[in-house]
mmCIF file of C-alpha atoms in Angstrom:
data_model
loop_
_atom_site.group_PDB
_atom_site.id
_atom_site.type_symbol
_atom_site.label_atom_id
_atom_site.label_comp_id
_atom_site.label_asym_id
_atom_site.label_seq_id
_atom_site.Cartn_x
_atom_site.Cartn_y
_atom_site.Cartn_z
ATOM 1 C CA MET A 1407 0.000 0.000 0.000
ATOM 2 C CA ALA A 1408 2.894 2.316 0.633
ATOM 3 C CA GLY A 1409 4.036 1.789 -2.937
ATOM 4 C CA LEU A 1410 0.617 2.641 -4.263
ATOM 5 C CA ALA A 1411 0.575 5.882 -2.282
ATOM 6 C CA GLU A 1412 3.862 6.989 -3.786
ATOM 7 C CA SER A 1413 2.324 7.278 -7.221
ATOM 8 C CA GLY A 1414 0.357 10.388 -8.056
ATOM 9 C CA ALA A 1415 -1.643 8.524 -10.739
ATOM 10 C CA ASN A 1416 -4.238 6.981 -8.456
ATOM 11 C CA PRO A 1417 -7.561 8.224 -7.055
ATOM 12 C CA ASP A 1418 -6.338 8.057 -3.452
ATOM 13 C CA VAL A 1419 -3.557 10.584 -4.028
ATOM 14 C CA ASP A 1420 -5.666 12.685 -6.403
ATOM 15 C CA LEU A 1421 -8.416 13.011 -3.803
ATOM 16 C CA LEU A 1422 -5.822 13.804 -1.148
ATOM 17 C CA TYR A 1423 -4.574 16.756 -3.197
ATOM 18 C CA ASP A 1424 -8.113 17.886 -4.022
ATOM 19 C CA VAL A 1425 -9.282 17.933 -0.398
ATOM 20 C CA ASN A 1426 -6.043 19.278 1.050
ATOM 21 C CA GLY A 1427 -5.990 21.876 -1.709
ATOM 22 C CA LEU A 1428 -9.009 23.466 -0.038
ATOM 23 C CA ALA A 1429 -6.747 24.334 2.888
ATOM 24 C CA LYS A 1430 -4.428 26.284 0.577
ATOM 25 C CA ASP A 1431 -7.280 28.480 -0.596
ATOM 26 C CA ALA A 1432 -8.832 28.996 2.849
ATOM 27 C CA PRO A 1433 -7.905 31.815 5.253
ATOM 28 C CA ARG A 1434 -5.256 30.952 7.820
ATOM 29 C CA TRP A 1435 -7.715 31.379 10.715
ATOM 30 C CA PHE A 1436 -10.064 28.845 9.125
ATOM 31 C CA ASP A 1437 -7.242 26.318 8.767
ATOM 32 C CA THR A 1438 -6.387 26.861 12.429
ATOM 33 C CA VAL A 1439 -9.991 26.137 13.394
ATOM 34 C CA MET A 1440 -10.100 23.046 11.188
ATOM 35 C CA ALA A 1441 -6.859 21.769 12.700
ATOM 36 C CA TYR A 1442 -8.226 22.117 16.225
ATOM 37 C CA VAL A 1443 -11.588 20.613 15.291
ATOM 38 C CA GLY A 1444 -9.997 17.687 13.474
ATOM 39 C CA GLU A 1445 -7.453 16.973 16.193
ATOM 40 C CA TYR A 1446 -9.515 17.520 19.356
ATOM 41 C CA GLY A 1447 -12.902 19.144 18.786
ATOM 42 C CA LEU A 1448 -14.794 16.316 17.119
ATOM 43 C CA LEU A 1449 -13.502 13.746 19.605
ATOM 44 C CA LEU A 1450 -14.812 15.961 22.408
ATOM 45 C CA ALA A 1451 -18.092 16.433 20.537
ATOM 46 C CA MET A 1452 -18.520 12.664 20.303
ATOM 47 C CA VAL A 1453 -17.946 12.220 24.037
ATOM 48 C CA LEU A 1454 -20.458 14.977 24.818
ATOM 49 C CA LEU A 1455 -22.974 13.390 22.444
ATOM 50 C CA VAL A 1456 -22.704 10.049 24.257
ATOM 51 C CA LEU A 1457 -23.202 11.804 27.614
ATOM 52 C CA TRP A 1458 -26.194 13.706 26.218
ATOM 53 C CA CYS A 1459 -27.731 10.466 24.977
ATOM 54 C CA TRP A 1460 -27.113 8.836 28.373
ATOM 55 C CA ARG A 1461 -28.869 11.723 30.123
ATOM 56 C CA THR A 1462 -31.813 11.427 27.723
ATOM 57 C CA VAL A 1463 -32.131 7.667 28.210
ATOM 58 C CA ARG A 1464 -31.990 8.036 32.008
ATOM 59 C CA ARG A 1465 -34.692 10.708 32.101
ATOM 60 C CA ARG A 1466 -36.960 8.799 29.729
ATOM 61 C CA GLY A 1467 -36.866 5.702 31.934
ATOM 62 C CA ALA A 1468 -38.249 3.357 29.258
ATOM 63 C CA GLU A 1469 -38.323 -0.419 29.533
ATOM 64 C CA ASP A 1470 -35.221 -0.690 27.335
ATOM 65 C CA ALA A 1471 -33.204 1.751 29.458
ATOM 66 C CA VAL A 1472 -30.864 -0.980 30.701
ATOM 67 C CA SER A 1473 -29.993 -2.214 27.219
ATOM 68 C CA SER A 1474 -29.630 1.360 25.934
ATOM 69 C CA VAL A 1475 -27.243 2.327 28.729
ATOM 70 C CA ALA A 1476 -25.320 -0.912 28.138
ATOM 71 C CA ALA A 1477 -24.894 0.081 24.496
ATOM 72 C CA LEU A 1478 -23.717 3.534 25.573
ATOM 73 C CA VAL A 1479 -21.121 2.000 27.886
ATOM 74 C CA TRP A 1480 -20.020 -0.141 24.961
ATOM 75 C CA ALA A 1481 -19.371 2.943 22.780
ATOM 76 C CA PRO A 1482 -16.097 4.092 24.416
ATOM 77 C CA LEU A 1483 -15.053 0.491 25.033
ATOM 78 C CA ALA A 1484 -15.518 -0.286 21.332
ATOM 79 C CA ALA A 1485 -13.386 2.733 20.418
ATOM 80 C CA ALA A 1486 -10.611 1.630 22.786
ATOM 81 C CA ILE A 1487 -10.620 -1.945 21.467
ATOM 82 C CA ALA A 1488 -10.592 -0.724 17.848
ATOM 83 C CA VAL A 1489 -7.533 1.436 18.542
ATOM 84 C CA LEU A 1490 -5.762 -1.550 20.106
ATOM 85 C CA VAL A 1491 -6.596 -3.660 17.049
ATOM 86 C CA ASN A 1492 -5.151 -0.907 14.879
ATOM 87 C CA VAL A 1493 -1.721 -1.140 16.538
ATOM 88 C CA PRO A 1494 -0.651 -4.368 14.761
ATOM 89 C CA ILE A 1495 -2.366 -3.237 11.540
ATOM 90 C CA ARG A 1496 -0.234 -0.084 11.425
ATOM 91 C CA GLY A 1497 2.899 -2.072 12.158
ATOM 92 C CA PHE A 1498 2.111 -4.563 9.402
ATOM 93 C CA VAL A 1499 1.191 -2.053 6.669
ATOM 94 C CA GLU A 1500 3.852 0.557 7.588
ATOM 95 C CA ARG A 1501 2.366 3.263 5.413
ATOM 96 C CA PRO A 1502 4.167 6.619 5.803
ATOM 97 C CA ARG A 1503 2.233 9.813 6.324
ATOM 98 C CA PRO A 1504 1.246 11.408 3.008
ATOM 99 C CA PHE A 1505 3.346 14.540 3.512
ATOM 100 C CA LEU A 1506 6.477 12.358 3.662
ATOM 101 C CA ASP A 1507 5.944 10.992 0.149
ATOM 102 C CA HIS A 1508 4.192 13.874 -1.580
ATOM 103 C CA GLN A 1509 5.309 17.439 -2.054
ATOM 104 C CA GLY A 1510 3.114 20.517 -1.910
ATOM 105 C CA LEU A 1511 0.690 19.415 0.811
ATOM 106 C CA ASP A 1512 -0.501 21.987 3.328
ATOM 107 C CA VAL A 1513 0.032 20.156 6.649
ATOM 108 C CA LEU A 1514 -1.961 21.846 9.403
ATOM 109 C CA VAL A 1515 -0.529 19.951 12.405
ATOM 110 C CA SER A 1516 3.002 18.895 13.189
ATOM 111 C CA GLY A 1517 4.563 16.028 15.085
ATOM 112 C CA LYS A 1518 2.881 13.194 13.177
ATOM 113 C CA ALA A 1519 5.729 10.697 13.002
ATOM 114 C CA ASP A 1520 3.793 7.414 13.238
ATOM 115 C CA TYR A 1521 2.331 5.395 10.378
ATOM 116 C CA SER A 1522 -0.722 6.566 8.472
ATOM 117 C CA PHE A 1523 -2.930 3.493 7.881
ATOM 118 C CA VAL A 1524 -5.433 3.333 9.470
ATOM 119 C CA SER A 1525 -6.547 6.627 10.987
ATOM 120 C CA ASP A 1526 -7.032 6.416 14.769
ATOM 121 C CA HIS A 1527 -9.331 9.445 14.764
ATOM 122 C CA ALA A 1528 -11.582 7.943 12.093
ATOM 123 C CA THR A 1529 -11.557 4.592 13.902
ATOM 124 C CA ILE A 1530 -12.493 6.070 17.290
ATOM 125 C CA THR A 1531 -15.272 8.327 16.077
ATOM 126 C CA MET A 1532 -16.891 5.721 13.817
ATOM 127 C CA ALA A 1533 -16.740 3.017 16.493
ATOM 128 C CA MET A 1534 -18.468 5.333 18.944
ATOM 129 C CA GLY A 1535 -20.957 6.542 16.334
ATOM 130 C CA VAL A 1536 -22.001 3.014 15.338
ATOM 131 C CA ALA A 1537 -22.230 1.858 18.963
ATOM 132 C CA LEU A 1538 -24.308 4.962 19.709
ATOM 133 C CA PHE A 1539 -26.601 4.064 16.799
ATOM 134 C CA VAL A 1540 -27.264 0.704 18.465
ATOM 135 C CA ALA A 1541 -28.333 2.536 21.628
ATOM 136 C CA HIS A 1542 -30.349 5.360 20.037
ATOM 137 C CA ARG A 1543 -31.003 5.813 16.313
ATOM 138 C CA ARG A 1544 -31.292 9.605 16.277
ATOM 139 C CA PHE A 1545 -28.195 10.231 18.374
ATOM 140 C CA GLY A 1546 -26.382 7.519 16.423
ATOM 141 C CA LEU A 1547 -27.005 9.241 13.106
ATOM 142 C CA VAL A 1548 -25.531 12.430 14.535
ATOM 143 C CA GLY A 1549 -22.541 10.441 15.806
ATOM 144 C CA ILE A 1550 -21.940 8.861 12.411
ATOM 145 C CA GLY A 1551 -22.150 12.334 10.875
ATOM 146 C CA ILE A 1552 -19.463 13.527 13.298
ATOM 147 C CA ALA A 1553 -17.298 10.552 12.295
ATOM 148 C CA LEU A 1554 -17.656 11.394 8.597
ATOM 149 C CA LEU A 1555 -16.702 15.004 9.305
ATOM 150 C CA GLU A 1556 -13.689 13.782 11.278
ATOM 151 C CA GLY A 1557 -12.546 11.735 8.309
ATOM 152 C CA PHE A 1558 -12.822 14.747 6.014
ATOM 153 C CA CYS A 1559 -10.836 16.873 8.471
ATOM 154 C CA ARG A 1560 -7.983 14.352 8.634
ATOM 155 C CA VAL A 1561 -7.531 14.509 4.858
ATOM 156 C CA TYR A 1562 -8.029 18.274 4.803
ATOM 157 C CA MET A 1563 -5.256 18.614 7.399
ATOM 158 C CA GLY A 1564 -2.856 16.652 5.164
ATOM 159 C CA VAL A 1565 -2.108 13.932 7.737
ATOM 160 C CA HIS A 1566 -4.012 11.009 6.179
ATOM 161 C CA TYR A 1567 -4.867 9.544 2.802
ATOM 162 C CA PRO A 1568 -8.583 9.053 2.060
ATOM 163 C CA THR A 1569 -8.081 5.281 2.247
ATOM 164 C CA ASP A 1570 -6.629 5.688 5.754
ATOM 165 C CA VAL A 1571 -9.938 7.220 6.745
ATOM 166 C CA VAL A 1572 -12.026 4.599 4.949
ATOM 167 C CA GLY A 1573 -9.997 1.888 6.638
ATOM 168 C CA GLY A 1574 -10.627 3.540 10.007
ATOM 169 C CA PHE A 1575 -14.359 3.675 9.313
ATOM 170 C CA ALA A 1576 -14.371 -0.013 8.395
ATOM 171 C CA LEU A 1577 -12.349 -1.030 11.453
ATOM 172 C CA GLY A 1578 -14.452 1.012 13.868
ATOM 173 C CA THR A 1579 -17.706 -0.300 12.394
ATOM 174 C CA ALA A 1580 -16.523 -3.910 12.444
ATOM 175 C CA VAL A 1581 -15.430 -3.799 16.078
ATOM 176 C CA ALA A 1582 -18.568 -1.971 17.241
ATOM 177 C CA LEU A 1583 -20.955 -4.358 15.457
ATOM 178 C CA LEU A 1584 -19.186 -7.725 15.601
ATOM 179 C CA LEU A 1585 -18.352 -7.511 19.299
ATOM 180 C CA SER A 1586 -21.628 -5.840 20.267
ATOM 181 C CA PRO A 1587 -23.520 -9.098 21.084
ATOM 182 C CA LEU A 1588 -20.747 -10.232 23.413
ATOM 183 C CA ALA A 1589 -20.453 -6.786 24.992
ATOM 184 C CA MET A 1590 -24.207 -6.559 25.565
ATOM 185 C CA ALA A 1591 -24.285 -10.045 27.064
ATOM 186 C CA LEU A 1592 -21.617 -8.994 29.574
ATOM 187 C CA LEU A 1593 -22.752 -5.428 30.291
ATOM 188 C CA THR A 1594 -26.536 -5.918 30.512
ATOM 189 C CA PRO A 1595 -26.512 -8.082 33.694
ATOM 190 C CA VAL A 1596 -24.135 -5.616 35.350
ATOM 191 C CA LEU A 1597 -26.417 -2.671 34.589
ATOM 192 C CA LYS A 1598 -29.516 -4.623 35.647
ATOM 193 C CA ALA A 1599 -27.848 -5.158 39.009
ATOM 194 C CA ALA A 1600 -26.950 -1.460 39.114
ATOM 195 C CA GLU A 1601 -30.568 -0.520 38.365
ATOM 196 C CA ARG A 1602 -31.746 -2.455 41.441
ATOM 197 C CA SER A 1603 -29.095 -0.893 43.664
ATOM 198 C CA PRO A 1604 -30.123 2.087 45.838
ATOM 199 C CA ARG A 1605 -26.717 3.685 45.297
ATOM 200 C CA ALA A 1606 -26.021 2.875 41.640
ATOM 201 C CA GLY A 1607 -29.533 3.033 40.208
ATOM 202 C CA TRP A 1608 -28.943 6.596 38.967
ATOM 203 C CA VAL A 1609 -26.616 5.174 36.319
ATOM 204 C CA VAL A 1610 -29.615 3.651 34.516
ATOM 205 C CA ARG A 1611 -32.537 5.863 35.562
ATOM 206 C CA SER A 1612 -32.927 9.312 37.019
ATOM 207 C CA ARG A 1613 -34.901 9.599 40.261
ATOM 208 C CA SER A 1614 -37.898 11.097 38.478
ATOM 209 C CA ALA A 1615 -37.946 8.307 35.886
ATOM 210 C CA ALA A 1616 -37.667 5.643 38.576
ATOM 211 C CA GLY A 1617 -40.534 7.176 40.543
ATOM 212 C CA THR A 1618 -42.920 7.460 37.572
ATOM 213 C CA ARG A 1619 -42.203 3.940 36.391
ATOM 214 C CA GLY A 1620 -44.011 2.451 39.340
ATOM 215 C CA GLY A 1621 -41.001 0.490 40.367
ATOM 216 C CA ALA A 1622 -38.914 2.923 42.351
ATOM 217 C CA VAL A 1623 -35.395 2.063 43.297
ATOM 218 C CA PRO A 1624 -35.500 0.168 46.612
ATOM 219 C CA GLY A 1625 -34.726 2.285 49.643
ATOM 220 C CA THR A 1626 -35.291 5.617 47.910
ATOM 221 C CA ARG A 1627 -37.850 8.261 48.760
ATOM 222 C CA GLY A 1628 -39.747 7.350 45.595
ATOM 223 C CA GLU A 1629 -40.364 3.853 46.888
ATOM 224 C CA GLN A 1630 -41.642 5.201 50.226
ATOM 225 C CA VAL A 1631 -44.112 7.477 48.448
ATOM 226 C CA VAL A 1632 -45.416 4.565 46.376
ATOM 227 C CA GLU A 1633 -45.863 2.405 49.491
ATOM 228 C CA THR A 1634 -47.731 5.242 51.299
ATOM 229 C CA GLU A 1635 -50.082 5.716 48.378
ATOM 230 C CA GLU A 1636 -50.775 1.975 48.249
ATOM 231 C CA ARG A 1637 -51.667 1.918 51.989
ATOM 232 C CA ASP A 1638 -53.993 4.900 51.540
ATOM 233 C CA LEU A 1639 -55.804 3.191 48.702
ATOM 234 C CA ALA A 1640 -56.125 -0.005 50.712
ATOM 235 C CA ALA A 1641 -57.683 1.925 53.623
#
């Protein structure tokens, strides 16, 4: 693959120059923003999106809250596992960064001395986006959109080939989906136990959701209110 990248007569390199060429024509302040967004901002946005989804699932308190929270816990775990899987892939392929083999690229960040294939940023964001889609379709679509934008930014910044990004998308998706059944089988019982716990129940349901569900967390004020109402009705 490294040999293929060295030739300018292939779509991968042509698309690299086309996308990175946008950085040459953009104002310097815009390139600075894109560099920050592509390096840190979208990763932070993905984490905040997962937390937002978790807060929504807790407040809703639906019957599938346990499985949804389990899928949300799986999202960062899937990203971490995908990055670990990428370590031997990078060592095997040994593809240099595009700016080492091609002249005239506008590189927006420095210090990228490791191998290029596959992109860690694309892998992390897509793994989290796909795992988030399993938990909540609407939030998942937003997460996948963030992952696609991350992939564009990595090429725009001149630090990855388009195929590095596509490979990261494929790796993140594969890990998130293929290992999801095993992850859910392990995480769901843990979160069911947490839901029944007076101290850890907040992880799955907010207090208001637990109280309105008719099955308040044992030992909480919500449960006492339910028991009082039941005694009043019986009288």
